[in-house]
Amino acid sequence: EGEGAFIDAPTHPLVFVDGGFAAALSGIGSLPDGAILGGLADLLARDPAKVEPLLGRLADSERRPMVALNRAWIEDGLVLILPDRAVLDRPVELVFVGGGTSHPRHLVTLGRTAEAVLIERHLGSDEGGFMNCVAEIALGAGSMLRHSIMHGEPDSVLSTATHVVSLGRGASYRGFIFTVGGGLVRHEVEARL
């Protein structure tokens, strides 16, 4: 499963440059009825009622210093919300390029028996940088998320990630991390059943 996660296939591409969502470089395409996919900053500006309640719901900034740092400097990130029984026709692909410091926050919520594939490619840049990503992933009963991450940054990039995954009854989260670059790459995953 891990090897096939990064094959060349049609996706819903979302590109982030220096930590910010680049809509002009992205191509979300058609989605199931009721589905939401896009950049966090843009969706907070356009429809805060659907996004704000998800921020900080799972990731505890009181006992996790990197989550607290992310919360203090949050700028952008991914929002993926699927209603009950929705299935994405192709993977969501996040591509992170550029340098500097960024603190992306990903909010993923899948309704009952919903299904999605999420692929992240962290490419960085030669100028180096620091990325501190936090993902809050809530999976409804019977839903499934396959989440593959590839780190291919130069050695001048430091990358940390905290993923908090809440799984409803019968839900499935399959995570795969492939690291081929980066000066320091650290992932922490907390699963709540």
Short mmCIF file of N, CA and C in Angstrom, two decimals:
data_model
loop_
_atom_site.label_atom_id
_atom_site.label_comp_id
_atom_site.label_asym_id
_atom_site.label_seq_id
_atom_site.Cartn_x
_atom_site.Cartn_y
_atom_site.Cartn_z
N GLU A 1 0.82 -1.19 0.00
CA GLU A 1 0.00 0.00 0.00
C GLU A 1 0.87 1.25 0.00
N GLY A 2 1.95 1.27 0.75
CA GLY A 2 2.81 2.44 0.81
C GLY A 2 3.44 2.78 -0.52
N GLU A 3 3.93 1.80 -1.25
CA GLU A 3 4.60 2.06 -2.52
C GLU A 3 3.65 2.68 -3.54
N GLY A 4 2.42 2.24 -3.56
CA GLY A 4 1.47 2.73 -4.54
C GLY A 4 0.88 4.08 -4.20
N ALA A 5 1.18 4.61 -3.00
CA ALA A 5 0.56 5.85 -2.55
C ALA A 5 1.02 7.06 -3.33
N PHE A 6 2.19 7.01 -3.99
CA PHE A 6 2.72 8.17 -4.66
C PHE A 6 2.81 8.00 -6.17
N ILE A 7 1.99 7.11 -6.74
CA ILE A 7 2.01 6.93 -8.19
C ILE A 7 1.36 8.13 -8.86
N ASP A 8 1.67 8.33 -10.12
CA ASP A 8 1.14 9.45 -10.88
C ASP A 8 -0.28 9.12 -11.31
N ALA A 9 -1.25 9.83 -10.78
CA ALA A 9 -2.66 9.59 -11.09
C ALA A 9 -3.41 10.90 -10.90
N PRO A 10 -4.62 11.03 -11.48
CA PRO A 10 -5.40 12.25 -11.29
C PRO A 10 -5.71 12.48 -9.81
N THR A 11 -5.62 13.75 -9.39
CA THR A 11 -5.88 14.11 -8.00
C THR A 11 -6.68 15.40 -7.93
N HIS A 12 -7.06 15.77 -6.71
CA HIS A 12 -7.56 17.10 -6.40
C HIS A 12 -6.35 17.83 -5.82
N PRO A 13 -5.54 18.55 -6.64
CA PRO A 13 -4.29 19.13 -6.14
C PRO A 13 -4.50 20.46 -5.41
N LEU A 14 -3.86 20.58 -4.24
CA LEU A 14 -3.82 21.83 -3.50
C LEU A 14 -2.35 22.14 -3.26
N VAL A 15 -1.89 23.29 -3.75
CA VAL A 15 -0.49 23.67 -3.65
C VAL A 15 -0.34 24.76 -2.58
N PHE A 16 0.66 24.60 -1.72
CA PHE A 16 0.96 25.57 -0.69
C PHE A 16 2.38 26.09 -0.94
N VAL A 17 2.53 27.41 -1.07
CA VAL A 17 3.82 28.03 -1.32
C VAL A 17 4.18 28.87 -0.08
N ASP A 18 5.31 28.58 0.51
CA ASP A 18 5.74 29.27 1.73
C ASP A 18 4.65 29.23 2.80
N GLY A 19 3.94 28.13 2.87
CA GLY A 19 2.92 27.93 3.90
C GLY A 19 1.53 28.40 3.54
N GLY A 20 1.37 29.18 2.47
CA GLY A 20 0.06 29.70 2.09
C GLY A 20 -0.55 28.95 0.92
N PHE A 21 -1.87 28.78 0.95
CA PHE A 21 -2.58 28.10 -0.13
C PHE A 21 -2.52 28.94 -1.40
N ALA A 22 -2.06 28.33 -2.48
CA ALA A 22 -1.95 29.01 -3.78
C ALA A 22 -3.08 28.52 -4.68
N ALA A 23 -4.21 29.21 -4.64
CA ALA A 23 -5.39 28.79 -5.41
C ALA A 23 -5.10 28.75 -6.90
N ALA A 24 -4.28 29.68 -7.40
CA ALA A 24 -3.99 29.74 -8.83
C ALA A 24 -3.20 28.52 -9.31
N LEU A 25 -2.47 27.87 -8.42
CA LEU A 25 -1.69 26.68 -8.78
C LEU A 25 -2.43 25.39 -8.47
N SER A 26 -3.61 25.49 -7.87
CA SER A 26 -4.37 24.33 -7.43
C SER A 26 -5.52 24.06 -8.39
N GLY A 27 -6.10 22.89 -8.30
CA GLY A 27 -7.22 22.53 -9.17
C GLY A 27 -8.14 21.56 -8.46
N ILE A 28 -9.01 22.08 -7.62
CA ILE A 28 -9.82 21.21 -6.76
C ILE A 28 -10.79 20.35 -7.56
N GLY A 29 -11.44 20.89 -8.56
CA GLY A 29 -12.37 20.10 -9.37
C GLY A 29 -13.70 19.86 -8.69
N SER A 30 -14.50 18.96 -9.28
CA SER A 30 -15.84 18.71 -8.77
C SER A 30 -15.78 17.79 -7.54
N LEU A 31 -16.71 18.04 -6.64
CA LEU A 31 -16.77 17.30 -5.37
C LEU A 31 -18.18 16.78 -5.16
N PRO A 32 -18.33 15.77 -4.29
CA PRO A 32 -19.68 15.30 -3.95
C PRO A 32 -20.50 16.41 -3.29
N ASP A 33 -21.82 16.32 -3.38
CA ASP A 33 -22.70 17.31 -2.74
C ASP A 33 -22.37 17.42 -1.25
N GLY A 34 -22.25 18.65 -0.79
CA GLY A 34 -22.01 18.90 0.63
C GLY A 34 -20.55 18.83 1.04
N ALA A 35 -19.66 18.45 0.14
CA ALA A 35 -18.24 18.35 0.47
C ALA A 35 -17.59 19.73 0.43
N ILE A 36 -16.60 19.92 1.29
CA ILE A 36 -15.83 21.16 1.35
C ILE A 36 -14.36 20.80 1.25
N LEU A 37 -13.64 21.47 0.35
CA LEU A 37 -12.21 21.23 0.18
C LEU A 37 -11.57 22.55 -0.21
N GLY A 38 -10.51 22.93 0.52
CA GLY A 38 -9.83 24.16 0.17
C GLY A 38 -8.82 24.57 1.22
N GLY A 39 -8.36 25.80 1.10
CA GLY A 39 -7.40 26.36 2.03
C GLY A 39 -8.09 26.90 3.27
N LEU A 40 -7.48 26.71 4.42
CA LEU A 40 -8.07 27.12 5.70
C LEU A 40 -8.32 28.63 5.75
N ALA A 41 -7.33 29.44 5.41
CA ALA A 41 -7.49 30.90 5.51
C ALA A 41 -8.64 31.38 4.62
N ASP A 42 -8.72 30.86 3.40
CA ASP A 42 -9.78 31.25 2.48
C ASP A 42 -11.15 30.84 3.02
N LEU A 43 -11.27 29.61 3.51
CA LEU A 43 -12.57 29.13 4.00
C LEU A 43 -12.97 29.83 5.30
N LEU A 44 -12.00 30.20 6.15
CA LEU A 44 -12.33 30.97 7.35
C LEU A 44 -12.89 32.33 6.98
N ALA A 45 -12.35 32.93 5.91
CA ALA A 45 -12.85 34.24 5.47
C ALA A 45 -14.22 34.14 4.82
N ARG A 46 -14.46 33.07 4.05
CA ARG A 46 -15.72 32.94 3.31
C ARG A 46 -16.85 32.32 4.11
N ASP A 47 -16.54 31.32 4.95
CA ASP A 47 -17.59 30.58 5.66
C ASP A 47 -17.08 30.15 7.04
N PRO A 48 -16.84 31.10 7.94
CA PRO A 48 -16.25 30.76 9.23
C PRO A 48 -17.11 29.83 10.09
N ALA A 49 -18.42 29.86 9.94
CA ALA A 49 -19.30 29.03 10.77
C ALA A 49 -19.06 27.54 10.55
N LYS A 50 -18.59 27.16 9.35
CA LYS A 50 -18.36 25.74 9.07
C LYS A 50 -16.97 25.29 9.49
N VAL A 51 -16.04 26.24 9.66
CA VAL A 51 -14.65 25.87 9.90
C VAL A 51 -14.20 26.15 11.34
N GLU A 52 -14.58 27.31 11.89
CA GLU A 52 -14.11 27.69 13.23
C GLU A 52 -14.38 26.65 14.31
N PRO A 53 -15.55 25.99 14.32
CA PRO A 53 -15.80 25.01 15.38
C PRO A 53 -14.84 23.80 15.35
N LEU A 54 -14.18 23.58 14.21
CA LEU A 54 -13.26 22.44 14.09
C LEU A 54 -11.86 22.75 14.62
N LEU A 55 -11.51 24.04 14.69
CA LEU A 55 -10.18 24.45 15.13
C LEU A 55 -9.99 24.18 16.63
N GLY A 56 -8.99 23.38 16.95
CA GLY A 56 -8.68 23.10 18.35
C GLY A 56 -9.59 22.10 19.02
N ARG A 57 -10.48 21.49 18.26
CA ARG A 57 -11.41 20.52 18.85
C ARG A 57 -10.70 19.25 19.30
N LEU A 58 -9.66 18.83 18.57
CA LEU A 58 -8.96 17.58 18.91
C LEU A 58 -7.54 17.79 19.42
N ALA A 59 -6.84 18.75 18.86
CA ALA A 59 -5.42 18.95 19.21
C ALA A 59 -5.32 19.82 20.45
N ASP A 60 -4.76 19.27 21.52
CA ASP A 60 -4.66 19.91 22.82
C ASP A 60 -3.39 20.76 22.91
N SER A 61 -3.56 22.08 22.93
CA SER A 61 -2.40 22.96 23.00
C SER A 61 -1.89 23.13 24.43
N GLU A 62 -2.65 22.68 25.42
CA GLU A 62 -2.22 22.81 26.82
C GLU A 62 -1.08 21.85 27.16
N ARG A 63 -1.09 20.66 26.58
CA ARG A 63 -0.07 19.66 26.94
C ARG A 63 0.88 19.33 25.79
N ARG A 64 0.73 19.98 24.67
CA ARG A 64 1.60 19.74 23.52
C ARG A 64 2.20 21.07 23.05
N PRO A 65 3.49 21.30 23.35
CA PRO A 65 4.10 22.59 23.00
C PRO A 65 4.10 22.90 21.50
N MET A 66 4.27 21.89 20.64
CA MET A 66 4.29 22.17 19.20
C MET A 66 2.89 22.53 18.69
N VAL A 67 1.86 21.98 19.32
CA VAL A 67 0.49 22.36 18.97
C VAL A 67 0.23 23.80 19.42
N ALA A 68 0.74 24.16 20.62
CA ALA A 68 0.59 25.53 21.10
C ALA A 68 1.29 26.52 20.17
N LEU A 69 2.48 26.16 19.70
CA LEU A 69 3.21 27.01 18.76
C LEU A 69 2.42 27.16 17.45
N ASN A 70 1.88 26.07 16.97
CA ASN A 70 1.06 26.11 15.76
C ASN A 70 -0.15 27.02 15.97
N ARG A 71 -0.80 26.87 17.11
CA ARG A 71 -2.00 27.68 17.40
C ARG A 71 -1.67 29.17 17.42
N ALA A 72 -0.50 29.51 17.97
CA ALA A 72 -0.12 30.92 18.06
C ALA A 72 0.19 31.53 16.69
N TRP A 73 0.69 30.71 15.74
CA TRP A 73 1.14 31.24 14.46
C TRP A 73 0.39 30.68 13.27
N ILE A 74 -0.74 30.05 13.50
CA ILE A 74 -1.49 29.42 12.41
C ILE A 74 -1.79 30.43 11.30
N GLU A 75 -1.57 30.01 10.06
CA GLU A 75 -1.81 30.88 8.92
C GLU A 75 -2.77 30.26 7.92
N ASP A 76 -2.53 29.00 7.58
CA ASP A 76 -3.30 28.37 6.52
C ASP A 76 -3.22 26.86 6.71
N GLY A 77 -3.73 26.13 5.77
CA GLY A 77 -3.72 24.67 5.83
C GLY A 77 -4.85 24.12 4.99
N LEU A 78 -5.12 22.86 5.19
CA LEU A 78 -6.15 22.14 4.43
C LEU A 78 -7.44 22.05 5.23
N VAL A 79 -8.56 22.17 4.54
CA VAL A 79 -9.86 21.82 5.10
C VAL A 79 -10.50 20.82 4.15
N LEU A 80 -10.84 19.66 4.70
CA LEU A 80 -11.57 18.63 3.95
C LEU A 80 -12.72 18.15 4.82
N ILE A 81 -13.93 18.39 4.38
CA ILE A 81 -15.12 17.96 5.11
C ILE A 81 -15.99 17.16 4.13
N LEU A 82 -16.26 15.92 4.48
CA LEU A 82 -17.13 15.08 3.66
C LEU A 82 -18.37 14.71 4.46
N PRO A 83 -19.54 14.85 3.86
CA PRO A 83 -20.76 14.43 4.56
C PRO A 83 -20.88 12.91 4.59
N ASP A 84 -21.86 12.43 5.30
CA ASP A 84 -22.11 10.99 5.39
C ASP A 84 -22.19 10.36 4.00
N ARG A 85 -21.58 9.20 3.84
CA ARG A 85 -21.61 8.36 2.64
C ARG A 85 -20.91 8.97 1.42
N ALA A 86 -20.25 10.09 1.57
CA ALA A 86 -19.55 10.70 0.43
C ALA A 86 -18.22 9.99 0.18
N VAL A 87 -17.90 9.78 -1.09
CA VAL A 87 -16.64 9.14 -1.47
C VAL A 87 -15.98 10.02 -2.52
N LEU A 88 -14.74 10.44 -2.26
CA LEU A 88 -14.02 11.24 -3.25
C LEU A 88 -13.61 10.35 -4.42
N ASP A 89 -13.74 10.89 -5.63
CA ASP A 89 -13.45 10.12 -6.84
C ASP A 89 -11.95 9.95 -7.08
N ARG A 90 -11.14 10.80 -6.47
CA ARG A 90 -9.69 10.70 -6.62
C ARG A 90 -9.03 11.31 -5.37
N PRO A 91 -7.75 11.04 -5.16
CA PRO A 91 -7.09 11.52 -3.95
C PRO A 91 -6.99 13.05 -3.90
N VAL A 92 -6.94 13.56 -2.67
CA VAL A 92 -6.58 14.96 -2.43
C VAL A 92 -5.06 14.96 -2.30
N GLU A 93 -4.39 15.82 -3.08
CA GLU A 93 -2.93 15.87 -3.05
C GLU A 93 -2.48 17.26 -2.59
N LEU A 94 -1.77 17.30 -1.47
CA LEU A 94 -1.20 18.54 -0.95
C LEU A 94 0.26 18.58 -1.35
N VAL A 95 0.70 19.69 -1.92
CA VAL A 95 2.10 19.86 -2.30
C VAL A 95 2.61 21.12 -1.59
N PHE A 96 3.65 20.94 -0.77
CA PHE A 96 4.25 22.05 -0.02
C PHE A 96 5.61 22.37 -0.61
N VAL A 97 5.76 23.61 -1.10
CA VAL A 97 7.02 24.06 -1.66
C VAL A 97 7.38 25.39 -1.01
N GLY A 98 8.64 25.76 -1.12
CA GLY A 98 9.09 27.03 -0.59
C GLY A 98 9.76 26.86 0.76
N GLY A 99 10.21 27.97 1.28
CA GLY A 99 10.96 27.95 2.53
C GLY A 99 10.31 28.81 3.59
N GLY A 100 11.14 29.30 4.50
CA GLY A 100 10.64 30.12 5.58
C GLY A 100 10.03 29.27 6.67
N THR A 101 9.25 29.92 7.52
CA THR A 101 8.60 29.26 8.65
C THR A 101 7.10 29.22 8.39
N SER A 102 6.50 28.06 8.60
CA SER A 102 5.05 27.94 8.42
C SER A 102 4.48 26.99 9.46
N HIS A 103 3.22 27.23 9.78
CA HIS A 103 2.51 26.44 10.79
C HIS A 103 1.14 26.04 10.23
N PRO A 104 1.09 25.14 9.25
CA PRO A 104 -0.20 24.76 8.67
C PRO A 104 -1.05 23.95 9.65
N ARG A 105 -2.35 24.17 9.57
CA ARG A 105 -3.31 23.40 10.38
C ARG A 105 -4.26 22.73 9.40
N HIS A 106 -4.31 21.39 9.46
CA HIS A 106 -5.22 20.64 8.60
C HIS A 106 -6.43 20.20 9.41
N LEU A 107 -7.60 20.41 8.85
CA LEU A 107 -8.86 19.99 9.46
C LEU A 107 -9.54 19.02 8.50
N VAL A 108 -9.64 17.76 8.92
CA VAL A 108 -10.25 16.73 8.09
C VAL A 108 -11.39 16.10 8.88
N THR A 109 -12.59 16.15 8.33
CA THR A 109 -13.75 15.56 8.98
C THR A 109 -14.50 14.72 7.95
N LEU A 110 -14.62 13.43 8.23
CA LEU A 110 -15.36 12.52 7.36
C LEU A 110 -16.60 12.04 8.09
N GLY A 111 -17.76 12.17 7.43
CA GLY A 111 -19.01 11.68 7.99
C GLY A 111 -19.07 10.16 7.98
N ARG A 112 -20.18 9.62 8.44
CA ARG A 112 -20.35 8.17 8.52
C ARG A 112 -20.17 7.53 7.15
N THR A 113 -19.38 6.49 7.08
CA THR A 113 -19.06 5.68 5.90
C THR A 113 -18.48 6.49 4.73
N ALA A 114 -17.99 7.68 4.99
CA ALA A 114 -17.33 8.47 3.94
C ALA A 114 -15.93 7.92 3.70
N GLU A 115 -15.38 8.18 2.50
CA GLU A 115 -14.05 7.66 2.17
C GLU A 115 -13.24 8.71 1.41
N ALA A 116 -11.94 8.77 1.76
CA ALA A 116 -11.05 9.70 1.07
C ALA A 116 -9.62 9.20 1.15
N VAL A 117 -8.81 9.68 0.20
CA VAL A 117 -7.38 9.42 0.20
C VAL A 117 -6.70 10.78 0.21
N LEU A 118 -5.75 10.95 1.11
CA LEU A 118 -5.01 12.20 1.26
C LEU A 118 -3.53 11.92 1.07
N ILE A 119 -2.91 12.64 0.14
CA ILE A 119 -1.48 12.47 -0.15
C ILE A 119 -0.80 13.82 0.10
N GLU A 120 0.27 13.81 0.89
CA GLU A 120 1.04 15.02 1.13
C GLU A 120 2.44 14.84 0.57
N ARG A 121 2.91 15.86 -0.15
CA ARG A 121 4.28 15.88 -0.66
C ARG A 121 4.95 17.15 -0.13
N HIS A 122 5.96 16.94 0.70
CA HIS A 122 6.70 18.07 1.28
C HIS A 122 8.03 18.18 0.54
N LEU A 123 8.17 19.23 -0.25
CA LEU A 123 9.35 19.38 -1.09
C LEU A 123 10.29 20.48 -0.61
N GLY A 124 9.78 21.45 0.15
CA GLY A 124 10.62 22.52 0.70
C GLY A 124 11.33 23.31 -0.38
N SER A 125 12.45 23.91 0.00
CA SER A 125 13.29 24.64 -0.95
C SER A 125 14.71 24.68 -0.40
N ASP A 126 15.65 25.03 -1.26
CA ASP A 126 17.05 25.08 -0.86
C ASP A 126 17.34 26.16 0.17
N GLU A 127 16.45 27.14 0.30
CA GLU A 127 16.68 28.21 1.27
C GLU A 127 16.42 27.75 2.71
N GLY A 128 15.91 26.55 2.86
CA GLY A 128 15.67 25.99 4.20
C GLY A 128 14.35 26.46 4.78
N GLY A 129 14.18 26.17 6.07
CA GLY A 129 12.95 26.59 6.73
C GLY A 129 12.54 25.64 7.84
N PHE A 130 11.40 25.98 8.43
CA PHE A 130 10.83 25.20 9.52
C PHE A 130 9.33 25.09 9.30
N MET A 131 8.81 23.86 9.31
CA MET A 131 7.37 23.63 9.19
C MET A 131 6.90 22.88 10.42
N ASN A 132 5.82 23.38 11.03
CA ASN A 132 5.22 22.77 12.21
C ASN A 132 3.75 22.55 11.91
N CYS A 133 3.43 21.36 11.42
CA CYS A 133 2.08 21.03 10.95
C CYS A 133 1.27 20.35 12.06
N VAL A 134 0.01 20.72 12.17
CA VAL A 134 -0.92 20.05 13.07
C VAL A 134 -2.13 19.62 12.25
N ALA A 135 -2.52 18.36 12.37
CA ALA A 135 -3.70 17.85 11.67
C ALA A 135 -4.71 17.34 12.69
N GLU A 136 -5.93 17.82 12.58
CA GLU A 136 -7.05 17.34 13.41
C GLU A 136 -7.97 16.55 12.48
N ILE A 137 -8.03 15.24 12.70
CA ILE A 137 -8.74 14.34 11.79
C ILE A 137 -9.85 13.62 12.56
N ALA A 138 -11.09 13.86 12.19
CA ALA A 138 -12.24 13.23 12.84
C ALA A 138 -12.94 12.32 11.84
N LEU A 139 -12.97 11.03 12.15
CA LEU A 139 -13.56 10.05 11.24
C LEU A 139 -14.83 9.49 11.85
N GLY A 140 -15.94 9.65 11.14
CA GLY A 140 -17.21 9.14 11.61
C GLY A 140 -17.27 7.62 11.52
N ALA A 141 -18.30 7.05 12.09
CA ALA A 141 -18.47 5.60 12.13
C ALA A 141 -18.41 5.01 10.73
N GLY A 142 -17.57 3.99 10.56
CA GLY A 142 -17.47 3.27 9.29
C GLY A 142 -16.74 4.02 8.19
N SER A 143 -16.19 5.17 8.47
CA SER A 143 -15.49 5.93 7.43
C SER A 143 -14.05 5.43 7.28
N MET A 144 -13.39 5.85 6.18
CA MET A 144 -12.02 5.40 5.93
C MET A 144 -11.21 6.53 5.32
N LEU A 145 -10.02 6.75 5.90
CA LEU A 145 -9.07 7.71 5.35
C LEU A 145 -7.73 7.03 5.19
N ARG A 146 -7.19 7.08 3.97
CA ARG A 146 -5.81 6.65 3.69
C ARG A 146 -4.99 7.91 3.57
N HIS A 147 -3.94 8.02 4.36
CA HIS A 147 -3.16 9.25 4.47
C HIS A 147 -1.69 8.92 4.27
N SER A 148 -1.13 9.36 3.15
CA SER A 148 0.28 9.10 2.83
C SER A 148 1.04 10.41 2.79
N ILE A 149 2.22 10.40 3.40
CA ILE A 149 3.04 11.61 3.49
C ILE A 149 4.44 11.28 2.98
N MET A 150 4.96 12.15 2.09
CA MET A 150 6.33 12.00 1.62
C MET A 150 7.12 13.26 1.94
N HIS A 151 8.24 13.08 2.64
CA HIS A 151 9.15 14.19 2.91
C HIS A 151 10.34 14.06 2.00
N GLY A 152 10.51 15.05 1.12
CA GLY A 152 11.65 15.07 0.21
C GLY A 152 12.37 16.41 0.25
N GLU A 153 12.32 17.07 1.42
CA GLU A 153 12.94 18.39 1.55
C GLU A 153 14.46 18.28 1.58
N PRO A 154 15.14 19.40 1.30
CA PRO A 154 16.60 19.44 1.48
C PRO A 154 16.96 19.32 2.97
N ASP A 155 18.22 19.06 3.25
CA ASP A 155 18.66 18.90 4.64
C ASP A 155 18.54 20.18 5.46
N SER A 156 18.33 21.32 4.81
CA SER A 156 18.21 22.59 5.52
C SER A 156 16.80 22.83 6.08
N VAL A 157 15.89 21.88 5.88
CA VAL A 157 14.51 22.03 6.34
C VAL A 157 14.28 21.18 7.58
N LEU A 158 13.64 21.78 8.58
CA LEU A 158 13.21 21.08 9.79
C LEU A 158 11.69 20.98 9.73
N SER A 159 11.15 19.78 10.01
CA SER A 159 9.72 19.56 9.89
C SER A 159 9.20 18.74 11.06
N THR A 160 8.18 19.26 11.73
CA THR A 160 7.51 18.52 12.79
C THR A 160 6.03 18.44 12.45
N ALA A 161 5.39 17.39 12.90
CA ALA A 161 3.95 17.24 12.67
C ALA A 161 3.31 16.52 13.84
N THR A 162 2.13 16.98 14.19
CA THR A 162 1.30 16.33 15.21
C THR A 162 -0.04 16.03 14.56
N HIS A 163 -0.39 14.76 14.51
CA HIS A 163 -1.67 14.34 13.95
C HIS A 163 -2.51 13.72 15.06
N VAL A 164 -3.68 14.28 15.29
CA VAL A 164 -4.62 13.73 16.26
C VAL A 164 -5.80 13.19 15.47
N VAL A 165 -6.02 11.88 15.60
CA VAL A 165 -7.05 11.20 14.82
C VAL A 165 -8.10 10.62 15.76
N SER A 166 -9.34 11.03 15.59
CA SER A 166 -10.46 10.49 16.36
C SER A 166 -11.25 9.56 15.44
N LEU A 167 -11.39 8.30 15.87
CA LEU A 167 -12.06 7.30 15.02
C LEU A 167 -13.36 6.84 15.66
N GLY A 168 -14.46 6.98 14.90
CA GLY A 168 -15.73 6.43 15.34
C GLY A 168 -15.75 4.92 15.19
N ARG A 169 -16.81 4.30 15.65
CA ARG A 169 -16.93 2.85 15.59
C ARG A 169 -16.76 2.34 14.15
N GLY A 170 -15.83 1.42 13.96
CA GLY A 170 -15.62 0.80 12.65
C GLY A 170 -14.87 1.68 11.66
N ALA A 171 -14.41 2.86 12.08
CA ALA A 171 -13.67 3.73 11.17
C ALA A 171 -12.25 3.22 10.99
N SER A 172 -11.60 3.61 9.89
CA SER A 172 -10.26 3.13 9.57
C SER A 172 -9.38 4.30 9.14
N TYR A 173 -8.22 4.40 9.79
CA TYR A 173 -7.21 5.39 9.40
C TYR A 173 -5.95 4.62 9.06
N ARG A 174 -5.47 4.76 7.81
CA ARG A 174 -4.25 4.08 7.38
C ARG A 174 -3.23 5.14 7.02
N GLY A 175 -2.21 5.28 7.85
CA GLY A 175 -1.20 6.28 7.64
C GLY A 175 0.11 5.66 7.18
N PHE A 176 0.81 6.37 6.29
CA PHE A 176 2.10 5.92 5.77
C PHE A 176 2.98 7.14 5.60
N ILE A 177 4.19 7.12 6.16
CA ILE A 177 5.12 8.23 6.05
C ILE A 177 6.40 7.72 5.40
N PHE A 178 6.83 8.41 4.33
CA PHE A 178 8.02 8.04 3.58
C PHE A 178 8.96 9.24 3.61
N THR A 179 10.10 9.09 4.28
CA THR A 179 11.03 10.20 4.46
C THR A 179 12.30 9.94 3.67
N VAL A 180 12.57 10.83 2.70
CA VAL A 180 13.79 10.71 1.89
C VAL A 180 14.62 11.98 1.97
N GLY A 181 14.23 12.92 2.83
CA GLY A 181 14.96 14.17 2.95
C GLY A 181 14.58 14.90 4.20
N GLY A 182 15.18 16.08 4.37
CA GLY A 182 14.92 16.90 5.54
C GLY A 182 16.01 16.73 6.58
N GLY A 183 16.38 17.85 7.22
CA GLY A 183 17.40 17.78 8.26
C GLY A 183 16.88 17.11 9.51
N LEU A 184 15.64 17.41 9.86
CA LEU A 184 14.96 16.77 10.98
C LEU A 184 13.50 16.63 10.58
N VAL A 185 12.99 15.43 10.64
CA VAL A 185 11.57 15.19 10.35
C VAL A 185 11.01 14.37 11.50
N ARG A 186 9.98 14.90 12.16
CA ARG A 186 9.39 14.22 13.32
C ARG A 186 7.87 14.24 13.19
N HIS A 187 7.27 13.06 13.33
CA HIS A 187 5.82 12.92 13.30
C HIS A 187 5.33 12.29 14.59
N GLU A 188 4.29 12.85 15.14
CA GLU A 188 3.65 12.28 16.32
C GLU A 188 2.18 12.06 15.96
N VAL A 189 1.71 10.84 16.17
CA VAL A 189 0.32 10.51 15.84
C VAL A 189 -0.37 10.03 17.12
N GLU A 190 -1.50 10.62 17.41
CA GLU A 190 -2.31 10.20 18.55
C GLU A 190 -3.66 9.70 18.02
N ALA A 191 -3.99 8.46 18.28
CA ALA A 191 -5.26 7.89 17.85
C ALA A 191 -6.21 7.79 19.03
N ARG A 192 -7.41 8.27 18.84
CA ARG A 192 -8.45 8.18 19.88
C ARG A 192 -9.58 7.31 19.35
N LEU A 193 -9.80 6.20 20.02
CA LEU A 193 -10.84 5.27 19.57
C LEU A 193 -12.12 5.52 20.33
#
